[in-house]
CSV table of C-alpha atoms in Angstrom, one decimal:
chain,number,residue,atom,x,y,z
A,1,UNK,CA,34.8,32.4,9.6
A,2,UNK,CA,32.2,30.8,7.4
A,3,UNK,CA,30.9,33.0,4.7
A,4,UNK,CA,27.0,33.5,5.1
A,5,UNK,CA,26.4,31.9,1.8
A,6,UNK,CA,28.4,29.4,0.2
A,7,UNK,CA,30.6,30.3,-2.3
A,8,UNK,CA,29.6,29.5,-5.8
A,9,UNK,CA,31.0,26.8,-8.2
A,10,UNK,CA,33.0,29.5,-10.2
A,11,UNK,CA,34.7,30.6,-6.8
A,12,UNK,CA,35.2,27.9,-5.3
A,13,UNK,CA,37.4,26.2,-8.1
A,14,UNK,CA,39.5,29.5,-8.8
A,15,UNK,CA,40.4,30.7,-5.0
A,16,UNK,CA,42.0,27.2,-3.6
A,17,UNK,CA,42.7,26.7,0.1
A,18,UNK,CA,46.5,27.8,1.2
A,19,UNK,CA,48.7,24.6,1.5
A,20,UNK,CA,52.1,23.8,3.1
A,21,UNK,CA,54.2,27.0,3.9
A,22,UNK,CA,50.9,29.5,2.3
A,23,UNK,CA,51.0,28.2,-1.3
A,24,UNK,CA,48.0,29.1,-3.5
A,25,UNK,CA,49.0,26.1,-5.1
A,26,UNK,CA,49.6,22.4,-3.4
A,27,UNK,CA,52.7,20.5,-3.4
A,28,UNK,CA,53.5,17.9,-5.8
A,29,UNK,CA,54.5,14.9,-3.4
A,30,UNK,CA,56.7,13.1,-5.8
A,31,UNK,CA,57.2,10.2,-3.7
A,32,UNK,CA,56.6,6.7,-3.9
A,33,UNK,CA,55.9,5.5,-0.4
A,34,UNK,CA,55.3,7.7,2.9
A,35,UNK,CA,57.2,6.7,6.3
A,36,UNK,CA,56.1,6.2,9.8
A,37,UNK,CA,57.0,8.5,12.9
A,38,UNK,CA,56.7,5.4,15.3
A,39,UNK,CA,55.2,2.0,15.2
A,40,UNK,CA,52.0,3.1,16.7
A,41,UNK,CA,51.4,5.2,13.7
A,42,UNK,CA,51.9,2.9,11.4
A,43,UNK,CA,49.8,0.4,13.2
A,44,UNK,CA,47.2,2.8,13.3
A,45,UNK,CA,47.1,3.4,9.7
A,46,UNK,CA,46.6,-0.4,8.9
A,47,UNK,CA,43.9,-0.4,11.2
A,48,UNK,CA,42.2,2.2,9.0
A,49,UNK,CA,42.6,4.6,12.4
A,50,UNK,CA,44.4,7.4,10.5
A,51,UNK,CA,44.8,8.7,7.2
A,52,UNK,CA,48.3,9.0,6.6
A,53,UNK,CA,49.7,8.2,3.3
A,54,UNK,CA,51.0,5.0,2.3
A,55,UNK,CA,51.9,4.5,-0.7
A,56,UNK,CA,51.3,6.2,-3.7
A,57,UNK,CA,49.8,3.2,-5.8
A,58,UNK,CA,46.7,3.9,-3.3
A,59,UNK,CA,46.8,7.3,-1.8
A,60,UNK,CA,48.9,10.7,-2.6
A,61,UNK,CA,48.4,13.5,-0.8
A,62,UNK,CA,47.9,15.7,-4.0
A,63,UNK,CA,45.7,13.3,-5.7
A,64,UNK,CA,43.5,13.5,-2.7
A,65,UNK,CA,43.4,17.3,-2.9
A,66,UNK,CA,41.9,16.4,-7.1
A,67,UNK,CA,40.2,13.7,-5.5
A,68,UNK,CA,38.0,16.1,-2.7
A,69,UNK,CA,37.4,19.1,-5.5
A,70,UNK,CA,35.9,16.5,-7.9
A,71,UNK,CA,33.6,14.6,-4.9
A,72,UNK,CA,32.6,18.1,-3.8
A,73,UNK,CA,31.9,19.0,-7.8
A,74,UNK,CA,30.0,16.4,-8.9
A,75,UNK,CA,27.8,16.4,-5.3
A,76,UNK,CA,29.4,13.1,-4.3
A,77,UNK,CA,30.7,12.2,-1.3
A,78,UNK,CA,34.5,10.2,-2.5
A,79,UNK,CA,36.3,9.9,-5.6
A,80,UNK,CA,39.0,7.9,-6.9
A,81,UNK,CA,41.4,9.3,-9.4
A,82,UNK,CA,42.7,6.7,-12.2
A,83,UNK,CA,45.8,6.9,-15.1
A,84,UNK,CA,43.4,7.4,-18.0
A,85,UNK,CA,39.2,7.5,-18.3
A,86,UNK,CA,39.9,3.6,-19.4
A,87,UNK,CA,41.1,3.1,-15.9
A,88,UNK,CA,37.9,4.7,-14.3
A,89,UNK,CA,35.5,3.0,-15.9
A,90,UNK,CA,37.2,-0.2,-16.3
A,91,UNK,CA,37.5,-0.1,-12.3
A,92,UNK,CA,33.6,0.9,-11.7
A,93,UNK,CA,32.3,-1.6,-14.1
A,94,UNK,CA,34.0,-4.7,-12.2
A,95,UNK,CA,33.3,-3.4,-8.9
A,96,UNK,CA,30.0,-4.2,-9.5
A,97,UNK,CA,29.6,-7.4,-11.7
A,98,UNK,CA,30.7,-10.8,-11.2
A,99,UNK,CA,30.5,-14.0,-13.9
A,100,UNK,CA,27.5,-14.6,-14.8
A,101,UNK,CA,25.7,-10.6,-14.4
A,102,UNK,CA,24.5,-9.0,-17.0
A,103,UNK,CA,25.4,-5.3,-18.3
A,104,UNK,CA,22.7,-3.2,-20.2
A,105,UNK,CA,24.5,-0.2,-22.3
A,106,UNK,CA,23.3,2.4,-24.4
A,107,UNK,CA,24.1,2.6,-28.0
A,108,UNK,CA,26.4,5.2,-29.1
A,109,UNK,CA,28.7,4.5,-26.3
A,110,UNK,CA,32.8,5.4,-26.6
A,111,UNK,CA,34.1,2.9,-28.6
A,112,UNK,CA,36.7,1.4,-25.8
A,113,UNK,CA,33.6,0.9,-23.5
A,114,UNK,CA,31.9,-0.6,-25.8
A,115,UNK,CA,35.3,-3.0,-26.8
A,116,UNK,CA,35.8,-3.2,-23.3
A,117,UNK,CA,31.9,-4.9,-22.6
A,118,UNK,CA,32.0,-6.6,-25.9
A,119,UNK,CA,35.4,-8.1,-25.7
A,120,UNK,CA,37.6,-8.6,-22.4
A,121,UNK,CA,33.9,-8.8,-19.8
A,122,UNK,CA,32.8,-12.0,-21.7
A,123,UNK,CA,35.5,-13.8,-21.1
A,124,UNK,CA,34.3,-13.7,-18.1
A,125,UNK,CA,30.7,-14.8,-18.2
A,126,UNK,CA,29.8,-11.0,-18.0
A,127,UNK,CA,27.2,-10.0,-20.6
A,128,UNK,CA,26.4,-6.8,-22.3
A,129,UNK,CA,22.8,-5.9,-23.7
A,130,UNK,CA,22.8,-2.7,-25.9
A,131,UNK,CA,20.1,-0.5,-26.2
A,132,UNK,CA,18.7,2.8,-27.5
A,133,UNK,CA,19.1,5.1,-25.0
A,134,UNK,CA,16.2,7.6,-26.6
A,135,UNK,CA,13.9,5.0,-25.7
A,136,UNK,CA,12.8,4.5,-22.1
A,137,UNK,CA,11.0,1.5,-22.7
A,138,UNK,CA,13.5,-0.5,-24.6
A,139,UNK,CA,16.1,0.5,-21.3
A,140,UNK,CA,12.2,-1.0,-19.2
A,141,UNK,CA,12.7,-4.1,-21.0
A,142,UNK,CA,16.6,-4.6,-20.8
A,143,UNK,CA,16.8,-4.0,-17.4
A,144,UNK,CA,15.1,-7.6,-15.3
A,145,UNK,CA,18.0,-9.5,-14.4
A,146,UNK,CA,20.9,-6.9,-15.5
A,147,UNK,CA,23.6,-6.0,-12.6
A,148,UNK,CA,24.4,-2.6,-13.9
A,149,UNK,CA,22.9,0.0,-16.4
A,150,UNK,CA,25.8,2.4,-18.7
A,151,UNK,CA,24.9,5.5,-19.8
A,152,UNK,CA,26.5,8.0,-21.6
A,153,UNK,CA,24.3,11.6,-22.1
A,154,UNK,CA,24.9,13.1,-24.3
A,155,UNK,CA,26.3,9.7,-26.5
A,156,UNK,CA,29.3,9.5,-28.8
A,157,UNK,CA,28.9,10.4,-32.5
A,158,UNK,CA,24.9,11.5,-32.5
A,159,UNK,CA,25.0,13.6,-28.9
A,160,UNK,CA,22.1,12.4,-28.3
A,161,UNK,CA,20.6,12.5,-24.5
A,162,UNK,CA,18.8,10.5,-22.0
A,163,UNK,CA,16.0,10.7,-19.7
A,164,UNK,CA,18.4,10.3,-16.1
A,165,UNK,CA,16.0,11.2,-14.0
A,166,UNK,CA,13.4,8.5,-15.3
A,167,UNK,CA,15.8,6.5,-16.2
A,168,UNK,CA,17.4,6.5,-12.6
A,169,UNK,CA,14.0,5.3,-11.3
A,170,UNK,CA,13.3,2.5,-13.5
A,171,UNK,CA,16.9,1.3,-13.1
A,172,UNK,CA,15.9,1.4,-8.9
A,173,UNK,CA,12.9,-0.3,-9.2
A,174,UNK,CA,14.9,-3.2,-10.9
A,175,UNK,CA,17.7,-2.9,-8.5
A,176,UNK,CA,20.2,-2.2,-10.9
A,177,UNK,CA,23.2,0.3,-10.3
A,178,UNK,CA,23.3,3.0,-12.6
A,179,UNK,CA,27.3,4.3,-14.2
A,180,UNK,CA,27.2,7.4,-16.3
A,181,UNK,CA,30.3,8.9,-18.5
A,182,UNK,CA,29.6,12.9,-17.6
A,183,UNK,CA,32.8,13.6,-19.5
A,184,UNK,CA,30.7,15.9,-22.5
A,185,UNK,CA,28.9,17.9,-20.1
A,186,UNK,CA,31.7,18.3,-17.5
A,187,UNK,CA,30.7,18.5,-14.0
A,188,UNK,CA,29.4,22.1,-14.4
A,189,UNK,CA,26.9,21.3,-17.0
A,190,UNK,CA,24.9,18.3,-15.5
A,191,UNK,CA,25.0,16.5,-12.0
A,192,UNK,CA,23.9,13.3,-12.3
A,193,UNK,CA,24.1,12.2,-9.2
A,194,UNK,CA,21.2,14.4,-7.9
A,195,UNK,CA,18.7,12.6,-10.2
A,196,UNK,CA,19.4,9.2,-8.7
A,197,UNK,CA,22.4,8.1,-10.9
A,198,UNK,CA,24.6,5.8,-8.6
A,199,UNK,CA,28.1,6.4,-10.4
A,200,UNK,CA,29.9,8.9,-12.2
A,201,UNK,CA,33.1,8.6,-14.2
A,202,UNK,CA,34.7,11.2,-16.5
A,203,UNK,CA,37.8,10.8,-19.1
A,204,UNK,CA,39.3,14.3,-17.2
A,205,UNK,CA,42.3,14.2,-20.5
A,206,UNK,CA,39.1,16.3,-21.8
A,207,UNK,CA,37.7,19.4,-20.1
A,208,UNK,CA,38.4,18.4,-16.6
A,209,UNK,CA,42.1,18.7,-17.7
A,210,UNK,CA,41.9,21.1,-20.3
A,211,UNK,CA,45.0,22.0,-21.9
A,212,UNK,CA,45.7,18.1,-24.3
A,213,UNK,CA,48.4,17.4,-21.9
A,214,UNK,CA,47.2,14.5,-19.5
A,215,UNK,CA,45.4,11.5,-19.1
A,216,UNK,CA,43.7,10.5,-17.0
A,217,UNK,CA,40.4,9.4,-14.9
A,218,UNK,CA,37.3,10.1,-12.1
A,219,UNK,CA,35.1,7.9,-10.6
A,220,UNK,CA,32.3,9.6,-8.0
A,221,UNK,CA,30.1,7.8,-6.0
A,222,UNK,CA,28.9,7.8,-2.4
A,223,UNK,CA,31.5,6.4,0.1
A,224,UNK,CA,30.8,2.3,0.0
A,225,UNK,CA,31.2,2.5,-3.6
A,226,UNK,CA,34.1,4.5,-3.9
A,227,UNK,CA,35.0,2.2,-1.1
A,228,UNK,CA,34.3,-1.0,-2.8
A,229,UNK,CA,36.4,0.3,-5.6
A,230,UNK,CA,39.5,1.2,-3.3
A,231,UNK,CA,39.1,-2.0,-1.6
A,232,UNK,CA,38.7,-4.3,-3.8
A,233,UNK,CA,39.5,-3.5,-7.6
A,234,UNK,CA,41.8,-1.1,-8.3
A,235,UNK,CA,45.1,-1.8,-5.7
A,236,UNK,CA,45.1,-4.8,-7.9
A,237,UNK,CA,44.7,-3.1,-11.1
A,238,UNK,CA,47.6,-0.5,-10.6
A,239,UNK,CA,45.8,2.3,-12.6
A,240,UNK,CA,46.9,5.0,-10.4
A,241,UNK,CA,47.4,8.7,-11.3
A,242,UNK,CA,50.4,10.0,-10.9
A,243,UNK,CA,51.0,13.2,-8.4
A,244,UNK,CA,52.1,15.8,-11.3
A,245,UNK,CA,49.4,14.4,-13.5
A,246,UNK,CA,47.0,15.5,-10.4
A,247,UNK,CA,48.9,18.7,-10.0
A,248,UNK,CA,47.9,19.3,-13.6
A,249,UNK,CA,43.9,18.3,-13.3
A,250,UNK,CA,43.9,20.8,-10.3
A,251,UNK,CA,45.5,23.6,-12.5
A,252,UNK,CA,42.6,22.5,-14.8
A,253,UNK,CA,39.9,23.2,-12.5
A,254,UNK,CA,40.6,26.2,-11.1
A,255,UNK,CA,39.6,27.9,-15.7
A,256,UNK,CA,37.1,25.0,-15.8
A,257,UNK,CA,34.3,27.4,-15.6
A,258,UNK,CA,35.8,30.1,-17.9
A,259,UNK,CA,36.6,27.6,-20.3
A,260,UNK,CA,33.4,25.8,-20.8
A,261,UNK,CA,31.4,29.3,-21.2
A,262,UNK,CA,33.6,30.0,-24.1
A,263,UNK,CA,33.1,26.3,-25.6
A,264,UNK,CA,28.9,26.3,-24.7
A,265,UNK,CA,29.5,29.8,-27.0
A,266,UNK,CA,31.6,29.3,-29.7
A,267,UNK,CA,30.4,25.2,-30.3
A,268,UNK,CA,26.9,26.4,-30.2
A,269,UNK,CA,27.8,29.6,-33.0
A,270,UNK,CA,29.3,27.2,-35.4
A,271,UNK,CA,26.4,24.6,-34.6
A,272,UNK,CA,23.4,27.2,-35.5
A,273,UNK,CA,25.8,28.7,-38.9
A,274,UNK,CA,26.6,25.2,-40.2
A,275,UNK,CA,22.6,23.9,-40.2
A,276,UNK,CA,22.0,26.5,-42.4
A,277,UNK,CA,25.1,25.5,-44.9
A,278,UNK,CA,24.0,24.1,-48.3
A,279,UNK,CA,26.1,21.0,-47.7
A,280,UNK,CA,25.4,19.9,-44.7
A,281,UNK,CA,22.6,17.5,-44.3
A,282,UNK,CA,22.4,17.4,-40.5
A,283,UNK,CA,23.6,18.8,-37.1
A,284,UNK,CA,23.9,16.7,-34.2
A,285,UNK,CA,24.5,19.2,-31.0
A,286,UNK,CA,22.1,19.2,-27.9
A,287,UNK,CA,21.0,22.5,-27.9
A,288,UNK,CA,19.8,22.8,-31.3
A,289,UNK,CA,17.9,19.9,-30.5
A,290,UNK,CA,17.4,20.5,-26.7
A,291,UNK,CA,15.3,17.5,-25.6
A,292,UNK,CA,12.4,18.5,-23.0
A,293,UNK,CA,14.0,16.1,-20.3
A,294,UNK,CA,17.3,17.6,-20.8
A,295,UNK,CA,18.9,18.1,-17.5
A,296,UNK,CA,22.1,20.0,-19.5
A,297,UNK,CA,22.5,23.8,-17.8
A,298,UNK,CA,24.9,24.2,-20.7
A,299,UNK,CA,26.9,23.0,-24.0
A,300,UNK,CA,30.2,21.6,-24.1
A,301,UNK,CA,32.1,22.2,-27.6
A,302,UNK,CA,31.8,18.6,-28.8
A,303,UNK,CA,29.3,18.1,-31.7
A,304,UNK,CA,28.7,16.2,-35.1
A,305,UNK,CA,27.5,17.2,-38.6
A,306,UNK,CA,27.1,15.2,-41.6
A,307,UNK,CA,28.2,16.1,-44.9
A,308,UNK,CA,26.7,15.6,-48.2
A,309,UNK,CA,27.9,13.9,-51.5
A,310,UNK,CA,29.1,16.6,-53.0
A,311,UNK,CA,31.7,16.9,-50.3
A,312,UNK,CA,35.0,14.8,-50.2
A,313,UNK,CA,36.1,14.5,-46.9
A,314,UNK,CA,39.5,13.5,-47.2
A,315,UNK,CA,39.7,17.2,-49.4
A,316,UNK,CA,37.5,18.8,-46.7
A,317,UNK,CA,40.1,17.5,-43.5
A,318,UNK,CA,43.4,18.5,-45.5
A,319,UNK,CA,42.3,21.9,-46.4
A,320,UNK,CA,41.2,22.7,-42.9
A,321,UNK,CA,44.1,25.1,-41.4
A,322,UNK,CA,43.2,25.5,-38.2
A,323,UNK,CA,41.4,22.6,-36.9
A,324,UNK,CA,43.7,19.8,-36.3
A,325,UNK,CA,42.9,15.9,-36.9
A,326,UNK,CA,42.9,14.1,-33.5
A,327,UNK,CA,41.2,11.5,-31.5
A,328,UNK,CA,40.6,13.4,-28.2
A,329,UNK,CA,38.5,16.2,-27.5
A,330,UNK,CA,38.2,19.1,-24.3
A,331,UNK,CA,41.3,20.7,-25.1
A,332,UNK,CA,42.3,24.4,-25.8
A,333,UNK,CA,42.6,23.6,-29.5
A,334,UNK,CA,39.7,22.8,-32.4
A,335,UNK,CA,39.8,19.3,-33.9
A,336,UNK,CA,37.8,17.2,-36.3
A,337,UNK,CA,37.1,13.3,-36.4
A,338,UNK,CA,36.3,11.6,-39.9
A,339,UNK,CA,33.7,8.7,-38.8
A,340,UNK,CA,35.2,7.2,-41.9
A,341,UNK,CA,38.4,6.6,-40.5
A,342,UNK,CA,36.9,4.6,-37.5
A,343,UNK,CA,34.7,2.7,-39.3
A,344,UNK,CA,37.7,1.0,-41.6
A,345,UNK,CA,39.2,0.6,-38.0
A,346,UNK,CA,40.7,-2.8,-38.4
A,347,UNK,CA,39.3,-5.1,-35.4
A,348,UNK,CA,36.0,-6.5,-34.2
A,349,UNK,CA,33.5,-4.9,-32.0
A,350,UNK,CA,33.5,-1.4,-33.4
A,351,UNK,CA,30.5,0.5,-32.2
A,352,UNK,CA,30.3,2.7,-35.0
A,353,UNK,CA,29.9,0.1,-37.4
A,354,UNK,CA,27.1,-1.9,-35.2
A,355,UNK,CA,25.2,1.3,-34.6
A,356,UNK,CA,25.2,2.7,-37.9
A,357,UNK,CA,27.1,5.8,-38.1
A,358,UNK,CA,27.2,7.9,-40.8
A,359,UNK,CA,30.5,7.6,-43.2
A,360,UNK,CA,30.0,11.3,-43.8
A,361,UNK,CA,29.7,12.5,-40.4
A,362,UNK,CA,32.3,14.7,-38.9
A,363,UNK,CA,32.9,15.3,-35.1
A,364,UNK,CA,34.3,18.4,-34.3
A,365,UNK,CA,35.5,19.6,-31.3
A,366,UNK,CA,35.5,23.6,-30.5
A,367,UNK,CA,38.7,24.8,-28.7
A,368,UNK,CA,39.3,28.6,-27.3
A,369,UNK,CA,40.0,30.1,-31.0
A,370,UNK,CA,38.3,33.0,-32.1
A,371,UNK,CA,34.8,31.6,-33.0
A,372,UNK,CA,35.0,34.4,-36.7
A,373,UNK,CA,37.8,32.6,-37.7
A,374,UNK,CA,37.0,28.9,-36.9
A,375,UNK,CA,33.9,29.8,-39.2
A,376,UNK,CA,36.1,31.1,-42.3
A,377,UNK,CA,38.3,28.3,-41.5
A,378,UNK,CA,34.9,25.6,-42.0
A,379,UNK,CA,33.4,27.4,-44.7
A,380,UNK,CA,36.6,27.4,-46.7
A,381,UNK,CA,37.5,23.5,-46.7
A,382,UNK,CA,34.0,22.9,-47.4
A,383,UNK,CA,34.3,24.7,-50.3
A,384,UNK,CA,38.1,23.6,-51.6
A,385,UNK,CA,36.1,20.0,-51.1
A,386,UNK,CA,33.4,20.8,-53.7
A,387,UNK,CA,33.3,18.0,-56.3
């Protein structure tokens, strides 16, 4: 019996359908390659006729099960899983250029995407325009002639946001597809895809997972994309997620709504107490700056603040006791980011450097401690870093 009105978000993550045998929670299928009843079968699934598994490098019946909760999520109608965000977007990007197209990108962008535009697509004829993403006329001006528009709201380092909606309307005038990275906001707080953005990928090693034990990656679209993707790119790529890696996103999901409630709180606390600290020059966090074209329903628990001189930051991150130093973000536990120790990053094409971050910004990330002591825990390395 169909309920008379649809279950919310909230409900529908937590109370999963009953699989194999009544199990809340589906099978791992741990195998490799699926077999065949009888030849017809198998001629029907080459013929696209049925949708029996294969082979795991291109369908699993427990990554479909992630695959359907994230389509149904985001308001899509496919997705593909991936072994790591990289993966996703490296997948979506090439399903839609060829030599010679251009990419336009926003400033601020993760650093691999921005290595990955800069560095491996022009050695393929595949250019890469960045642009400020606050400004709609300079993304107006980029866009004649570009293939594909990448966005990323809010943006890396500065959380800054962009105008999707407008944005999603110029890029349609132009003909050019639109890719956003909705892994900050997580699928609860903004749906791109109902203001006109084409494709959706998330790095779901951070909120979608949940608990710093996988990696891996989304990609939602309508059906011919997700299609052109499955097609055409990544059986040749090999970036497939693994079944127990799935198992693990779906765990993920089913706390995704408790968990972001308690990082949209605790992130924007500490946001709000540390603009009004004496040493800190600046707060970068998209509710305390909440643009009028937001289209954010709520607050993830990544954010950036700048310290001042009097600071030293290599004092500040070793007397922090329970924030932890570490790349990744969207996990259970708090962690901070020196921009410092990405801008000496040996190599070329660091966005950071080119877009002028701050050597005395910190990102933090907000886990599921108690918010009271994350506080004492800030408060006191700032001050054990006084010069």
């Amino acid at each position: 019996m169909q309920p008379e009105k649809p279950f919310s978000e909230q409900t529908r993550l937590t109370h999963d359908q009953r699989h194999d045998k009544g199990a809340v929670s589906p099978p791992v299928y741990q195998s490799s390659l699926f077999s065949f009843s009888d030849y017809d079968s198998m001629i029907a699934r080459f013929r696209g006729d049925s949708d029996q598994p294969l082979y795991s490098r291109v369908d699993n019946p427990t990554v479909k099960v992630l695959q359907d909760k994230m389509a149904e999520l985001e308001g899509g109608e496919a997705c593909l899983a991936f072994g790591s965000g990289m993966a996703a977007i490296s997948n979506a990007i090439l399903s839609v250029v060829q030599p010679g197209d251009k990419v336009v990108c926003i400033n601020h962008v993760y650093p691999d995407t921005y290595r990955f535009l800069k560095g491996f697509c022009t050695r393929f004829n595949i250019s890469s325009e960045f642009v400020d993403g606050d400004s709609l006329e300079a993304i107006a001006a980029a866009l004649p002639g570009a293939k594909l528009l990448y966005l990323e709201s809010p943006s890396s380092w500065v959380m800054s946001e962009q105008d999707l909606q407008k944005i999603a309307a110029l890029a349609k005038e132009h003909k050019v597809i639109t890719l956003i990275d909705n892994s900050w906001a997580s699928p609860l707080f903004q749906k791109p895809l109902a203001l006109g953005i084409d494709m959706v990928v998330h790095s779901a090693s951070k909120y979608i997972g949940g608990h710093s034990d996988v990696v891996a990656g989304l990609v939602i679209a309508n059906a011919e994309r997700i299609s052109a993707i499955s097609r055409y790119i990544s059986p040749f790529l090999g970036g497939k997620l693994s079944a127990n890696e799935a198992w693990l996103l779906i765990r993920g999901l089913r706390t995704l709504p408790l968990r972001m409630r308690q990082h949209h709180e605790s992130a924007l606390q500490l946001a709000s107490q540390l603009q009004d600290h004496p040493q800190i020059l600046a707060v970068n966090h998209p509710g305390l700056h909440k643009a009028a074209f937001s289209t954010l329903s709520g607050y993830s628990g990544l954010f950036s603040f700048e310290l001042d001189q009097s600071v030293d930051i290599p004092t500040f991150c070793n007397a922090l006791q329970l924030f932890h130093m570490g790349v990744s973000w969207g996990g259970f536990e708090s962690l901070v980011m020196p921009a410092i120790s990405v801008l000496n990053q040996a190599g070329e094409f660091n966005s950071a450097v080119d877009f002028g971050v701050s050597p005395r910004v910190i990102r933090v990330s907000i886990g599921l401690e108690d918010t009271a002591d994350l506080w004492n825990d800030l408060q006191q390395a700032i001050a054990a870093a006084r010069q």
